[in-house]
Amino acid sequence: MMTRTKTISMAALAIGVLIAGSAYVRYRPASHPGGDGLSQAVSAVPVTVAHVRQHDVPIVLEGLGTVTPINTATIRTQVQGTLESVDFVEGQPVKRGQPLAKIDPRVYQAQVDQAAAALTRDQATLKNVKTDLARTLPLANRGFATQQLLDTQTSQVAQGEGTLQLDQAALEAARTQLGFTSIAAPFDGVTGIRRIDPGNIVAPTDVNGLVILTQLQPISVIFTLPSTQIPDVQRAMTAGNASVDAFDAQNRRQLDQGSLMLIDNQIDASTGTVRLKASFPNANRTLWPGAFVNIHLTIAVKPNALTVPLTAVLQGPNGPFVYLVKPDHTVEVRNVTVGQSRAGEAMIEQGVSASDTVVVAGQYRLANGAAVEAVPADQESRVQNASTASAGMLP
């Protein structure tokens, strides 16, 4: 029994020696070039690197805004009557003063004629009263006419002049009402969908009106920014450096470039934000009222700023840091101060220089002092990252 147990123990020991020997052969480190017998314990980690760029960087504030027309109006009639004609094409541009619709003018033309006739009648009456007064004055001076007659005729002249003024005002009012039967565009704009057809009775109390007219060129965007950024925006406006770019909802395609008009005079206390208004020429009509857009407000340009790809910046216990590639192909953890981050780049205010190289992908397996291998673009599949590791693809 003892012999059998001893045999089994010897066999197990032999297997262990073989496994250890295999592991040594497989994982033994390569010798140093100096031939001193020392070895490197870990092979180089494949990574993607990029050089620190030095260039002028615009300082941009981003906010979400809504396209808002500078002028918009619901076109309504100011008089009641039958809509005789519609003189615009839906969705087409119109100029200021261009006729949009016409209401049956006959009733209002009759009122003008009536007021003009009353004016003519009262003008004749006043002329007659003035003639009588002119005849009475010499007689009164010679004592052949009473003072009472002279006073009566003088009052009749004043009364006639007042009546004449009333007639002139009535004629102007009638002409104004007649003018309202022709509806014109109050400003340059684009018409919307027609809301009523010819032949219908229209009135000033109609809620929907005839059509909505909207000015598209130029057009404005109202957007919000944190109230803490008001001083920076004010300095940019004073210096004339505030330029505004509008991007689509996906923040990818630039729609138009404009200028900042104003900062609202109140801060929204519930959100801590302030509203701003920018104007855009909208030459290609890429901005449409009611659309949501992303606004990029450039307030300054920082010359010779240092930037790295955004993926190079990691967060650690001591704040943001990057892996700096040293000349001996090892990495150093370098704490950095990050300024603006946008468009896939991070501006580094402190921690790197223009001659440095940083790791932008493959940091998952790195530590301070680790050896790295810079992988060319056509071999980026060799670079391991945390996303694939979390999916169970890496140890």
mmCIF file of C-alpha atoms in Angstrom:
data_model
loop_
_atom_site.group_PDB
_atom_site.id
_atom_site.type_symbol
_atom_site.label_atom_id
_atom_site.label_comp_id
_atom_site.label_asym_id
_atom_site.label_seq_id
_atom_site.Cartn_x
_atom_site.Cartn_y
_atom_site.Cartn_z
ATOM 1 C CA MET A 1 0.000 0.000 0.000
ATOM 2 C CA MET A 2 2.821 2.374 0.874
ATOM 3 C CA THR A 3 4.544 1.619 -2.409
ATOM 4 C CA ARG A 4 1.385 2.517 -4.359
ATOM 5 C CA THR A 5 0.935 5.768 -2.454
ATOM 6 C CA LYS A 6 4.572 6.690 -3.042
ATOM 7 C CA THR A 7 4.185 5.980 -6.751
ATOM 8 C CA ILE A 8 1.151 8.277 -7.025
ATOM 9 C CA SER A 9 2.956 11.069 -5.176
ATOM 10 C CA MET A 10 5.957 10.802 -7.443
ATOM 11 C CA ALA A 11 3.706 10.958 -10.527
ATOM 12 C CA ALA A 12 1.911 14.080 -9.235
ATOM 13 C CA LEU A 13 5.237 15.733 -8.522
ATOM 14 C CA ALA A 14 6.433 14.965 -12.031
ATOM 15 C CA ILE A 15 3.290 16.463 -13.565
ATOM 16 C CA GLY A 16 3.718 19.609 -11.484
ATOM 17 C CA VAL A 17 7.302 20.001 -12.623
ATOM 18 C CA LEU A 18 6.220 19.638 -16.257
ATOM 19 C CA ILE A 19 3.480 22.277 -15.882
ATOM 20 C CA ALA A 20 5.873 24.701 -14.203
ATOM 21 C CA GLY A 21 8.459 24.124 -16.893
ATOM 22 C CA SER A 22 5.933 24.736 -19.630
ATOM 23 C CA ALA A 23 4.740 27.926 -17.965
ATOM 24 C CA TYR A 24 8.323 29.164 -17.699
ATOM 25 C CA VAL A 25 9.044 28.420 -21.323
ATOM 26 C CA ARG A 26 5.835 30.128 -22.413
ATOM 27 C CA TYR A 27 6.008 33.205 -20.231
ATOM 28 C CA ARG A 28 9.728 33.720 -19.698
ATOM 29 C CA PRO A 29 10.727 37.313 -20.427
ATOM 30 C CA ALA A 30 13.147 38.198 -23.181
ATOM 31 C CA SER A 31 16.725 39.034 -22.237
ATOM 32 C CA HIS A 32 17.922 42.624 -22.222
ATOM 33 C CA PRO A 33 20.033 43.612 -25.211
ATOM 34 C CA GLY A 34 23.000 44.071 -22.912
ATOM 35 C CA GLY A 35 23.146 40.326 -22.282
ATOM 36 C CA ASP A 36 23.251 40.806 -18.526
ATOM 37 C CA GLY A 37 20.629 38.097 -17.976
ATOM 38 C CA LEU A 38 17.892 40.494 -16.752
ATOM 39 C CA SER A 39 14.440 40.313 -18.383
ATOM 40 C CA GLN A 40 11.461 42.533 -18.892
ATOM 41 C CA ALA A 41 8.485 41.186 -16.968
ATOM 42 C CA VAL A 42 5.711 42.518 -19.210
ATOM 43 C CA SER A 43 5.487 42.878 -23.008
ATOM 44 C CA ALA A 44 4.548 46.222 -24.608
ATOM 45 C CA VAL A 45 0.838 47.131 -24.646
ATOM 46 C CA PRO A 46 -0.472 48.146 -28.087
ATOM 47 C CA VAL A 47 -1.986 51.645 -27.971
ATOM 48 C CA THR A 48 -3.000 54.476 -30.266
ATOM 49 C CA VAL A 49 -1.187 57.761 -29.737
ATOM 50 C CA ALA A 50 -1.493 61.352 -30.890
ATOM 51 C CA HIS A 51 0.667 64.435 -30.678
ATOM 52 C CA VAL A 52 -0.380 67.464 -28.658
ATOM 53 C CA ARG A 53 -1.563 70.149 -31.100
ATOM 54 C CA GLN A 54 -0.795 73.834 -30.700
ATOM 55 C CA HIS A 55 -3.154 76.150 -32.575
ATOM 56 C CA ASP A 56 -5.628 78.989 -32.150
ATOM 57 C CA VAL A 57 -8.765 77.702 -30.422
ATOM 58 C CA PRO A 58 -12.085 79.582 -30.449
ATOM 59 C CA ILE A 59 -13.771 79.750 -27.057
ATOM 60 C CA VAL A 60 -17.346 78.652 -27.712
ATOM 61 C CA LEU A 61 -20.418 78.594 -25.478
ATOM 62 C CA GLU A 62 -23.173 76.205 -26.509
ATOM 63 C CA GLY A 63 -26.894 76.481 -25.847
ATOM 64 C CA LEU A 64 -30.205 75.165 -27.113
ATOM 65 C CA GLY A 65 -32.466 77.625 -28.893
ATOM 66 C CA THR A 66 -35.738 78.025 -30.773
ATOM 67 C CA VAL A 67 -36.062 79.738 -34.130
ATOM 68 C CA THR A 68 -38.363 82.745 -33.686
ATOM 69 C CA PRO A 69 -39.507 85.165 -36.417
ATOM 70 C CA ILE A 70 -38.585 88.799 -35.924
ATOM 71 C CA ASN A 71 -42.069 89.691 -37.228
ATOM 72 C CA THR A 72 -45.173 87.533 -37.480
ATOM 73 C CA ALA A 73 -48.783 88.612 -37.890
ATOM 74 C CA THR A 74 -52.194 87.030 -38.225
ATOM 75 C CA ILE A 75 -53.770 88.924 -41.113
ATOM 76 C CA ARG A 76 -57.345 89.894 -40.187
ATOM 77 C CA THR A 77 -59.857 92.230 -41.730
ATOM 78 C CA GLN A 78 -60.637 95.505 -39.980
ATOM 79 C CA VAL A 79 -64.098 95.781 -41.516
ATOM 80 C CA GLN A 80 -66.954 93.360 -41.979
ATOM 81 C CA GLY A 81 -67.995 92.236 -45.420
ATOM 82 C CA THR A 82 -67.863 89.595 -48.115
ATOM 83 C CA LEU A 83 -64.404 88.332 -49.008
ATOM 84 C CA GLU A 84 -64.312 89.174 -52.691
ATOM 85 C CA SER A 85 -60.861 87.849 -53.659
ATOM 86 C CA VAL A 86 -57.664 86.360 -52.279
ATOM 87 C CA ASP A 87 -54.633 87.808 -54.035
ATOM 88 C CA PHE A 88 -51.760 85.743 -52.599
ATOM 89 C CA VAL A 89 -50.405 82.256 -53.209
ATOM 90 C CA GLU A 90 -50.018 80.109 -50.115
ATOM 91 C CA GLY A 91 -46.430 79.613 -49.016
ATOM 92 C CA GLN A 92 -45.036 82.287 -51.331
ATOM 93 C CA PRO A 93 -43.088 85.422 -50.369
ATOM 94 C CA VAL A 94 -44.828 88.792 -50.444
ATOM 95 C CA LYS A 95 -43.526 92.336 -50.189
ATOM 96 C CA ARG A 96 -44.610 95.051 -47.814
ATOM 97 C CA GLY A 97 -47.726 96.768 -49.185
ATOM 98 C CA GLN A 98 -48.573 93.944 -51.600
ATOM 99 C CA PRO A 99 -52.366 93.268 -51.755
ATOM 100 C CA LEU A 100 -53.371 90.044 -50.006
ATOM 101 C CA ALA A 101 -57.174 90.112 -50.170
ATOM 102 C CA LYS A 102 -60.125 92.333 -51.053
ATOM 103 C CA ILE A 103 -63.495 92.771 -49.355
ATOM 104 C CA ASP A 104 -66.618 93.949 -51.162
ATOM 105 C CA PRO A 105 -66.169 97.760 -51.011
ATOM 106 C CA ARG A 106 -69.624 98.951 -52.133
ATOM 107 C CA VAL A 107 -71.065 99.657 -48.683
ATOM 108 C CA TYR A 108 -67.978 101.595 -47.653
ATOM 109 C CA GLN A 109 -67.798 103.461 -50.939
ATOM 110 C CA ALA A 110 -71.371 104.616 -50.316
ATOM 111 C CA GLN A 111 -70.361 105.890 -46.881
ATOM 112 C CA VAL A 112 -67.557 107.874 -48.482
ATOM 113 C CA ASP A 113 -69.973 109.384 -51.015
ATOM 114 C CA GLN A 114 -72.425 110.240 -48.238
ATOM 115 C CA ALA A 115 -69.758 111.967 -46.166
ATOM 116 C CA ALA A 116 -68.495 113.867 -49.199
ATOM 117 C CA ALA A 117 -72.050 115.065 -49.993
ATOM 118 C CA ALA A 118 -72.568 116.241 -46.414
ATOM 119 C CA LEU A 119 -69.304 118.148 -46.590
ATOM 120 C CA THR A 120 -70.340 119.852 -49.837
ATOM 121 C CA ARG A 121 -73.731 120.796 -48.362
ATOM 122 C CA ASP A 122 -72.274 122.289 -45.219
ATOM 123 C CA GLN A 123 -69.623 124.142 -47.205
ATOM 124 C CA ALA A 124 -72.446 125.859 -49.147
ATOM 125 C CA THR A 125 -74.305 126.652 -45.941
ATOM 126 C CA LEU A 126 -71.222 128.169 -44.374
ATOM 127 C CA LYS A 127 -70.578 130.227 -47.472
ATOM 128 C CA ASN A 128 -74.109 131.651 -47.302
ATOM 129 C CA VAL A 129 -73.809 132.459 -43.589
ATOM 130 C CA LYS A 130 -70.490 134.215 -44.176
ATOM 131 C CA THR A 131 -72.088 136.288 -46.972
ATOM 132 C CA ASP A 132 -74.928 137.384 -44.671
ATOM 133 C CA LEU A 133 -72.430 138.380 -41.995
ATOM 134 C CA ALA A 134 -70.426 140.371 -44.525
ATOM 135 C CA ARG A 135 -73.586 142.317 -45.454
ATOM 136 C CA THR A 136 -74.630 142.937 -41.856
ATOM 137 C CA LEU A 137 -71.295 144.313 -40.611
ATOM 138 C CA PRO A 138 -71.422 147.637 -42.586
ATOM 139 C CA LEU A 139 -75.052 148.153 -41.599
ATOM 140 C CA ALA A 140 -74.279 147.533 -37.945
ATOM 141 C CA ASN A 141 -71.439 150.027 -38.061
ATOM 142 C CA ARG A 142 -73.834 152.669 -39.415
ATOM 143 C CA GLY A 143 -76.555 151.810 -36.917
ATOM 144 C CA PHE A 144 -78.966 150.223 -39.377
ATOM 145 C CA ALA A 145 -78.638 146.684 -37.925
ATOM 146 C CA THR A 146 -79.031 145.540 -34.343
ATOM 147 C CA GLN A 147 -76.233 144.068 -32.282
ATOM 148 C CA GLN A 148 -78.348 140.983 -31.681
ATOM 149 C CA LEU A 149 -78.530 140.280 -35.427
ATOM 150 C CA LEU A 150 -74.768 140.734 -35.732
ATOM 151 C CA ASP A 151 -74.101 138.328 -32.838
ATOM 152 C CA THR A 152 -76.500 135.728 -34.261
ATOM 153 C CA GLN A 153 -74.834 135.732 -37.667
ATOM 154 C CA THR A 154 -71.361 135.578 -36.110
ATOM 155 C CA SER A 155 -72.402 132.507 -34.120
ATOM 156 C CA GLN A 156 -73.842 130.892 -37.236
ATOM 157 C CA VAL A 157 -70.505 131.290 -39.009
ATOM 158 C CA ALA A 158 -68.636 129.657 -36.113
ATOM 159 C CA GLN A 159 -71.200 126.866 -35.992
ATOM 160 C CA GLY A 160 -70.880 126.293 -39.721
ATOM 161 C CA GLU A 161 -67.078 126.099 -39.470
ATOM 162 C CA GLY A 162 -67.380 123.478 -36.700
ATOM 163 C CA THR A 163 -69.857 121.481 -38.764
ATOM 164 C CA LEU A 164 -67.444 121.616 -41.673
ATOM 165 C CA GLN A 165 -64.672 120.146 -39.518
ATOM 166 C CA LEU A 166 -66.978 117.325 -38.430
ATOM 167 C CA ASP A 167 -67.816 116.615 -42.049
ATOM 168 C CA GLN A 168 -64.143 116.481 -42.990
ATOM 169 C CA ALA A 169 -63.400 114.060 -40.135
ATOM 170 C CA ALA A 170 -66.361 111.881 -41.154
ATOM 171 C CA LEU A 171 -65.110 111.825 -44.733
ATOM 172 C CA GLU A 172 -61.607 110.802 -43.604
ATOM 173 C CA ALA A 173 -63.084 108.025 -41.428
ATOM 174 C CA ALA A 174 -65.199 106.751 -44.317
ATOM 175 C CA ARG A 175 -62.213 106.760 -46.642
ATOM 176 C CA THR A 176 -60.179 104.870 -44.021
ATOM 177 C CA GLN A 177 -62.910 102.233 -43.730
ATOM 178 C CA LEU A 178 -62.962 101.966 -47.510
ATOM 179 C CA GLY A 179 -59.186 101.496 -47.502
ATOM 180 C CA PHE A 180 -59.571 98.591 -45.084
ATOM 181 C CA THR A 181 -61.446 96.657 -47.763
ATOM 182 C CA SER A 182 -58.079 96.122 -49.452
ATOM 183 C CA ILE A 183 -55.796 94.107 -47.160
ATOM 184 C CA ALA A 184 -52.047 94.539 -47.756
ATOM 185 C CA ALA A 185 -48.944 92.872 -46.315
ATOM 186 C CA PRO A 186 -47.567 94.853 -43.343
ATOM 187 C CA PHE A 187 -43.980 93.617 -43.937
ATOM 188 C CA ASP A 188 -41.918 91.378 -46.197
ATOM 189 C CA GLY A 189 -42.607 87.742 -45.384
ATOM 190 C CA VAL A 190 -43.957 84.380 -46.431
ATOM 191 C CA THR A 191 -47.632 83.488 -46.311
ATOM 192 C CA GLY A 192 -48.895 80.345 -44.620
ATOM 193 C CA ILE A 193 -51.958 78.210 -45.271
ATOM 194 C CA ARG A 194 -55.058 80.158 -46.273
ATOM 195 C CA ARG A 195 -57.718 79.910 -43.581
ATOM 196 C CA ILE A 196 -60.809 81.187 -45.408
ATOM 197 C CA ASP A 197 -62.081 81.111 -48.984
ATOM 198 C CA PRO A 198 -63.560 83.897 -51.126
ATOM 199 C CA GLY A 199 -67.307 84.338 -50.757
ATOM 200 C CA ASN A 200 -67.350 84.039 -46.981
ATOM 201 C CA ILE A 201 -68.369 86.839 -44.654
ATOM 202 C CA VAL A 202 -65.374 88.076 -42.687
ATOM 203 C CA ALA A 203 -65.262 90.306 -39.612
ATOM 204 C CA PRO A 204 -62.636 91.812 -37.296
ATOM 205 C CA THR A 205 -63.714 89.402 -34.553
ATOM 206 C CA ASP A 206 -62.675 86.311 -36.555
ATOM 207 C CA VAL A 207 -60.125 84.410 -34.428
ATOM 208 C CA ASN A 208 -58.290 82.591 -37.215
ATOM 209 C CA GLY A 209 -57.961 85.502 -39.606
ATOM 210 C CA LEU A 210 -57.184 85.113 -43.293
ATOM 211 C CA VAL A 211 -53.584 83.880 -43.138
ATOM 212 C CA ILE A 212 -50.464 84.094 -40.979
ATOM 213 C CA LEU A 213 -47.612 86.129 -42.428
ATOM 214 C CA THR A 214 -44.114 85.355 -41.130
ATOM 215 C CA GLN A 215 -40.838 87.123 -41.777
ATOM 216 C CA LEU A 216 -38.084 84.615 -42.591
ATOM 217 C CA GLN A 217 -35.257 86.894 -43.759
ATOM 218 C CA PRO A 218 -33.760 87.893 -41.432
ATOM 219 C CA ILE A 219 -34.846 85.634 -38.611
ATOM 220 C CA SER A 220 -33.921 85.294 -34.947
ATOM 221 C CA VAL A 221 -33.094 82.516 -32.498
ATOM 222 C CA ILE A 222 -33.763 82.755 -28.769
ATOM 223 C CA PHE A 223 -31.463 80.508 -26.726
ATOM 224 C CA THR A 224 -30.354 80.075 -23.126
ATOM 225 C CA LEU A 225 -27.001 80.032 -21.330
ATOM 226 C CA PRO A 226 -26.022 79.712 -17.670
ATOM 227 C CA SER A 227 -26.268 83.079 -15.966
ATOM 228 C CA THR A 228 -22.645 82.726 -14.782
ATOM 229 C CA GLN A 229 -21.516 83.271 -18.373
ATOM 230 C CA ILE A 230 -23.140 86.707 -18.698
ATOM 231 C CA PRO A 231 -19.896 88.665 -17.948
ATOM 232 C CA ASP A 232 -17.971 86.737 -20.631
ATOM 233 C CA VAL A 233 -20.708 87.387 -23.181
ATOM 234 C CA GLN A 234 -20.878 91.074 -22.283
ATOM 235 C CA ARG A 235 -17.120 91.464 -22.765
ATOM 236 C CA ALA A 236 -17.364 89.746 -26.143
ATOM 237 C CA MET A 237 -20.216 92.037 -27.228
ATOM 238 C CA THR A 238 -18.287 95.121 -26.139
ATOM 239 C CA ALA A 239 -15.207 93.979 -28.051
ATOM 240 C CA GLY A 240 -17.270 93.001 -31.101
ATOM 241 C CA ASN A 241 -16.117 89.378 -30.914
ATOM 242 C CA ALA A 242 -19.501 87.720 -30.346
ATOM 243 C CA SER A 243 -20.356 85.635 -33.408
ATOM 244 C CA VAL A 244 -23.111 83.035 -33.454
ATOM 245 C CA ASP A 245 -23.438 79.823 -35.445
ATOM 246 C CA ALA A 246 -26.632 77.790 -35.660
ATOM 247 C CA PHE A 247 -26.416 74.002 -35.992
ATOM 248 C CA ASP A 248 -29.139 71.428 -36.554
ATOM 249 C CA ALA A 249 -30.768 69.410 -33.760
ATOM 250 C CA GLN A 250 -28.082 66.705 -34.064
ATOM 251 C CA ASN A 251 -25.394 69.394 -33.644
ATOM 252 C CA ARG A 252 -23.644 68.222 -36.818
ATOM 253 C CA ARG A 253 -24.567 70.507 -39.727
ATOM 254 C CA GLN A 254 -24.109 74.264 -39.654
ATOM 255 C CA LEU A 255 -27.271 76.025 -40.768
ATOM 256 C CA ASP A 256 -26.338 79.699 -40.688
ATOM 257 C CA GLN A 257 -24.039 82.292 -39.156
ATOM 258 C CA GLY A 258 -25.315 85.426 -37.482
ATOM 259 C CA SER A 259 -24.722 87.988 -34.755
ATOM 260 C CA LEU A 260 -25.790 88.388 -31.152
ATOM 261 C CA MET A 261 -28.509 90.992 -30.673
ATOM 262 C CA LEU A 262 -29.077 91.178 -26.932
ATOM 263 C CA ILE A 263 -29.031 89.553 -23.504
ATOM 264 C CA ASP A 264 -32.379 89.460 -21.739
ATOM 265 C CA ASN A 265 -32.738 91.860 -18.822
ATOM 266 C CA GLN A 266 -33.787 89.154 -16.353
ATOM 267 C CA ILE A 267 -32.440 85.786 -15.206
ATOM 268 C CA ASP A 268 -34.792 82.838 -14.809
ATOM 269 C CA ALA A 269 -34.475 82.188 -11.075
ATOM 270 C CA SER A 270 -35.918 78.661 -11.372
ATOM 271 C CA THR A 271 -33.218 77.462 -13.792
ATOM 272 C CA GLY A 272 -30.373 79.933 -13.270
ATOM 273 C CA THR A 273 -30.243 80.649 -16.994
ATOM 274 C CA VAL A 274 -30.590 83.768 -19.098
ATOM 275 C CA ARG A 275 -32.137 84.147 -22.536
ATOM 276 C CA LEU A 276 -30.219 85.634 -25.451
ATOM 277 C CA LYS A 277 -31.378 86.630 -28.917
ATOM 278 C CA ALA A 278 -29.365 86.307 -32.119
ATOM 279 C CA SER A 279 -30.176 87.395 -35.658
ATOM 280 C CA PHE A 280 -29.429 85.371 -38.809
ATOM 281 C CA PRO A 281 -29.739 86.440 -42.469
ATOM 282 C CA ASN A 282 -31.241 83.027 -43.326
ATOM 283 C CA ALA A 283 -30.430 83.497 -47.007
ATOM 284 C CA ASN A 284 -31.089 79.836 -47.825
ATOM 285 C CA ARG A 285 -34.056 79.513 -45.449
ATOM 286 C CA THR A 286 -32.348 76.773 -43.474
ATOM 287 C CA LEU A 287 -33.840 78.200 -40.266
ATOM 288 C CA TRP A 288 -37.590 77.658 -39.914
ATOM 289 C CA PRO A 289 -39.802 79.167 -37.197
ATOM 290 C CA GLY A 290 -40.381 76.844 -34.252
ATOM 291 C CA ALA A 291 -37.389 74.570 -34.974
ATOM 292 C CA PHE A 292 -34.939 73.618 -32.224
ATOM 293 C CA VAL A 293 -31.304 74.398 -33.021
ATOM 294 C CA ASN A 294 -27.958 74.255 -31.264
ATOM 295 C CA ILE A 295 -26.251 77.604 -30.893
ATOM 296 C CA HIS A 296 -22.461 78.006 -30.781
ATOM 297 C CA LEU A 297 -21.570 81.443 -29.427
ATOM 298 C CA THR A 298 -17.908 82.326 -30.000
ATOM 299 C CA ILE A 299 -16.754 84.842 -27.400
ATOM 300 C CA ALA A 300 -12.965 84.793 -27.924
ATOM 301 C CA VAL A 301 -10.060 83.048 -29.642
ATOM 302 C CA LYS A 302 -7.213 81.694 -27.517
ATOM 303 C CA PRO A 303 -3.947 81.811 -29.498
ATOM 304 C CA ASN A 304 -1.446 78.938 -29.410
ATOM 305 C CA ALA A 305 -3.641 76.763 -27.222
ATOM 306 C CA LEU A 306 -2.740 73.089 -26.614
ATOM 307 C CA THR A 307 -5.317 70.436 -27.471
ATOM 308 C CA VAL A 308 -5.491 66.650 -27.372
ATOM 309 C CA PRO A 309 -8.188 64.235 -28.541
ATOM 310 C CA LEU A 310 -10.959 64.043 -25.994
ATOM 311 C CA THR A 311 -10.422 60.292 -25.494
ATOM 312 C CA ALA A 312 -6.909 60.960 -24.197
ATOM 313 C CA VAL A 313 -8.242 62.587 -21.022
ATOM 314 C CA LEU A 314 -9.187 60.181 -18.227
ATOM 315 C CA GLN A 315 -10.592 60.790 -14.759
ATOM 316 C CA GLY A 316 -8.674 59.609 -11.715
ATOM 317 C CA PRO A 317 -8.758 60.097 -7.953
ATOM 318 C CA ASN A 318 -6.717 63.276 -8.308
ATOM 319 C CA GLY A 319 -8.722 64.643 -11.243
ATOM 320 C CA PRO A 320 -8.188 64.450 -15.005
ATOM 321 C CA PHE A 321 -4.983 62.935 -16.326
ATOM 322 C CA VAL A 322 -3.371 61.634 -19.523
ATOM 323 C CA TYR A 323 -0.861 58.899 -20.264
ATOM 324 C CA LEU A 324 2.237 60.666 -21.590
ATOM 325 C CA VAL A 325 4.473 58.569 -23.872
ATOM 326 C CA LYS A 326 8.133 59.031 -22.986
ATOM 327 C CA PRO A 327 11.093 58.537 -25.394
ATOM 328 C CA ASP A 328 11.796 55.066 -23.962
ATOM 329 C CA HIS A 329 8.278 53.939 -25.013
ATOM 330 C CA THR A 330 6.938 53.836 -21.483
ATOM 331 C CA VAL A 331 4.058 55.934 -20.199
ATOM 332 C CA GLU A 332 3.812 58.427 -17.397
ATOM 333 C CA VAL A 333 0.624 59.450 -15.652
ATOM 334 C CA ARG A 334 0.394 63.225 -16.022
ATOM 335 C CA ASN A 335 -2.281 65.238 -14.220
ATOM 336 C CA VAL A 336 -3.702 67.978 -16.419
ATOM 337 C CA THR A 337 -5.971 71.001 -16.176
ATOM 338 C CA VAL A 338 -8.679 70.814 -18.809
ATOM 339 C CA GLY A 339 -10.317 73.913 -20.233
ATOM 340 C CA GLN A 340 -12.877 73.780 -22.994
ATOM 341 C CA SER A 341 -13.932 70.390 -24.384
ATOM 342 C CA ARG A 342 -15.795 70.309 -27.681
ATOM 343 C CA ALA A 343 -15.679 68.913 -31.225
ATOM 344 C CA GLY A 344 -13.754 65.846 -30.036
ATOM 345 C CA GLU A 345 -10.903 67.908 -28.583
ATOM 346 C CA ALA A 346 -9.947 68.947 -25.078
ATOM 347 C CA MET A 347 -7.969 72.116 -24.480
ATOM 348 C CA ILE A 348 -5.215 71.498 -21.931
ATOM 349 C CA GLU A 349 -4.358 74.576 -19.896
ATOM 350 C CA GLN A 350 -1.667 72.933 -17.790
ATOM 351 C CA GLY A 351 0.213 69.606 -17.717
ATOM 352 C CA VAL A 352 1.506 69.025 -21.271
ATOM 353 C CA SER A 353 3.605 70.801 -23.854
ATOM 354 C CA ALA A 354 3.468 71.059 -27.637
ATOM 355 C CA SER A 355 6.142 68.390 -28.115
ATOM 356 C CA ASP A 356 4.393 65.698 -26.064
ATOM 357 C CA THR A 357 2.688 62.512 -27.254
ATOM 358 C CA VAL A 358 -0.309 61.085 -25.407
ATOM 359 C CA VAL A 359 -2.209 57.808 -25.517
ATOM 360 C CA VAL A 360 -5.704 58.175 -26.985
ATOM 361 C CA ALA A 361 -6.840 54.521 -27.013
ATOM 362 C CA GLY A 362 -5.785 51.387 -25.195
ATOM 363 C CA GLN A 363 -5.429 52.895 -21.717
ATOM 364 C CA TYR A 364 -7.409 50.003 -20.235
ATOM 365 C CA ARG A 365 -4.308 47.916 -19.480
ATOM 366 C CA LEU A 366 -1.897 50.740 -18.699
ATOM 367 C CA ALA A 367 -0.295 51.837 -15.453
ATOM 368 C CA ASN A 368 2.399 54.331 -14.615
ATOM 369 C CA GLY A 369 5.695 53.150 -16.200
ATOM 370 C CA ALA A 370 4.098 50.532 -18.482
ATOM 371 C CA ALA A 371 5.749 49.812 -21.840
ATOM 372 C CA VAL A 372 3.636 50.636 -24.882
ATOM 373 C CA GLU A 373 3.731 50.021 -28.601
ATOM 374 C CA ALA A 374 2.326 52.765 -30.854
ATOM 375 C CA VAL A 375 0.056 50.991 -33.322
ATOM 376 C CA PRO A 376 -0.337 52.437 -36.846
ATOM 377 C CA ALA A 377 -3.774 53.334 -38.144
ATOM 378 C CA ASP A 378 -4.123 50.179 -40.230
ATOM 379 C CA GLN A 379 -3.634 47.995 -37.130
ATOM 380 C CA GLU A 380 -5.966 49.704 -34.680
ATOM 381 C CA SER A 381 -7.866 46.439 -34.173
ATOM 382 C CA ARG A 382 -4.971 45.298 -31.965
ATOM 383 C CA VAL A 383 -5.713 48.025 -29.454
ATOM 384 C CA GLN A 384 -7.798 46.839 -26.512
ATOM 385 C CA ASN A 385 -10.140 49.155 -24.698
ATOM 386 C CA ALA A 386 -12.442 49.082 -21.719
ATOM 387 C CA SER A 387 -15.636 48.824 -23.779
ATOM 388 C CA THR A 388 -14.682 45.514 -25.293
ATOM 389 C CA ALA A 389 -13.424 44.307 -21.931
ATOM 390 C CA SER A 390 -16.741 45.084 -20.273
ATOM 391 C CA ALA A 391 -18.460 43.063 -22.974
ATOM 392 C CA GLY A 392 -16.487 39.980 -21.908
ATOM 393 C CA MET A 393 -14.090 40.060 -24.850
ATOM 394 C CA LEU A 394 -10.952 40.789 -22.806
ATOM 395 C CA PRO A 395 -9.551 39.269 -19.617
#
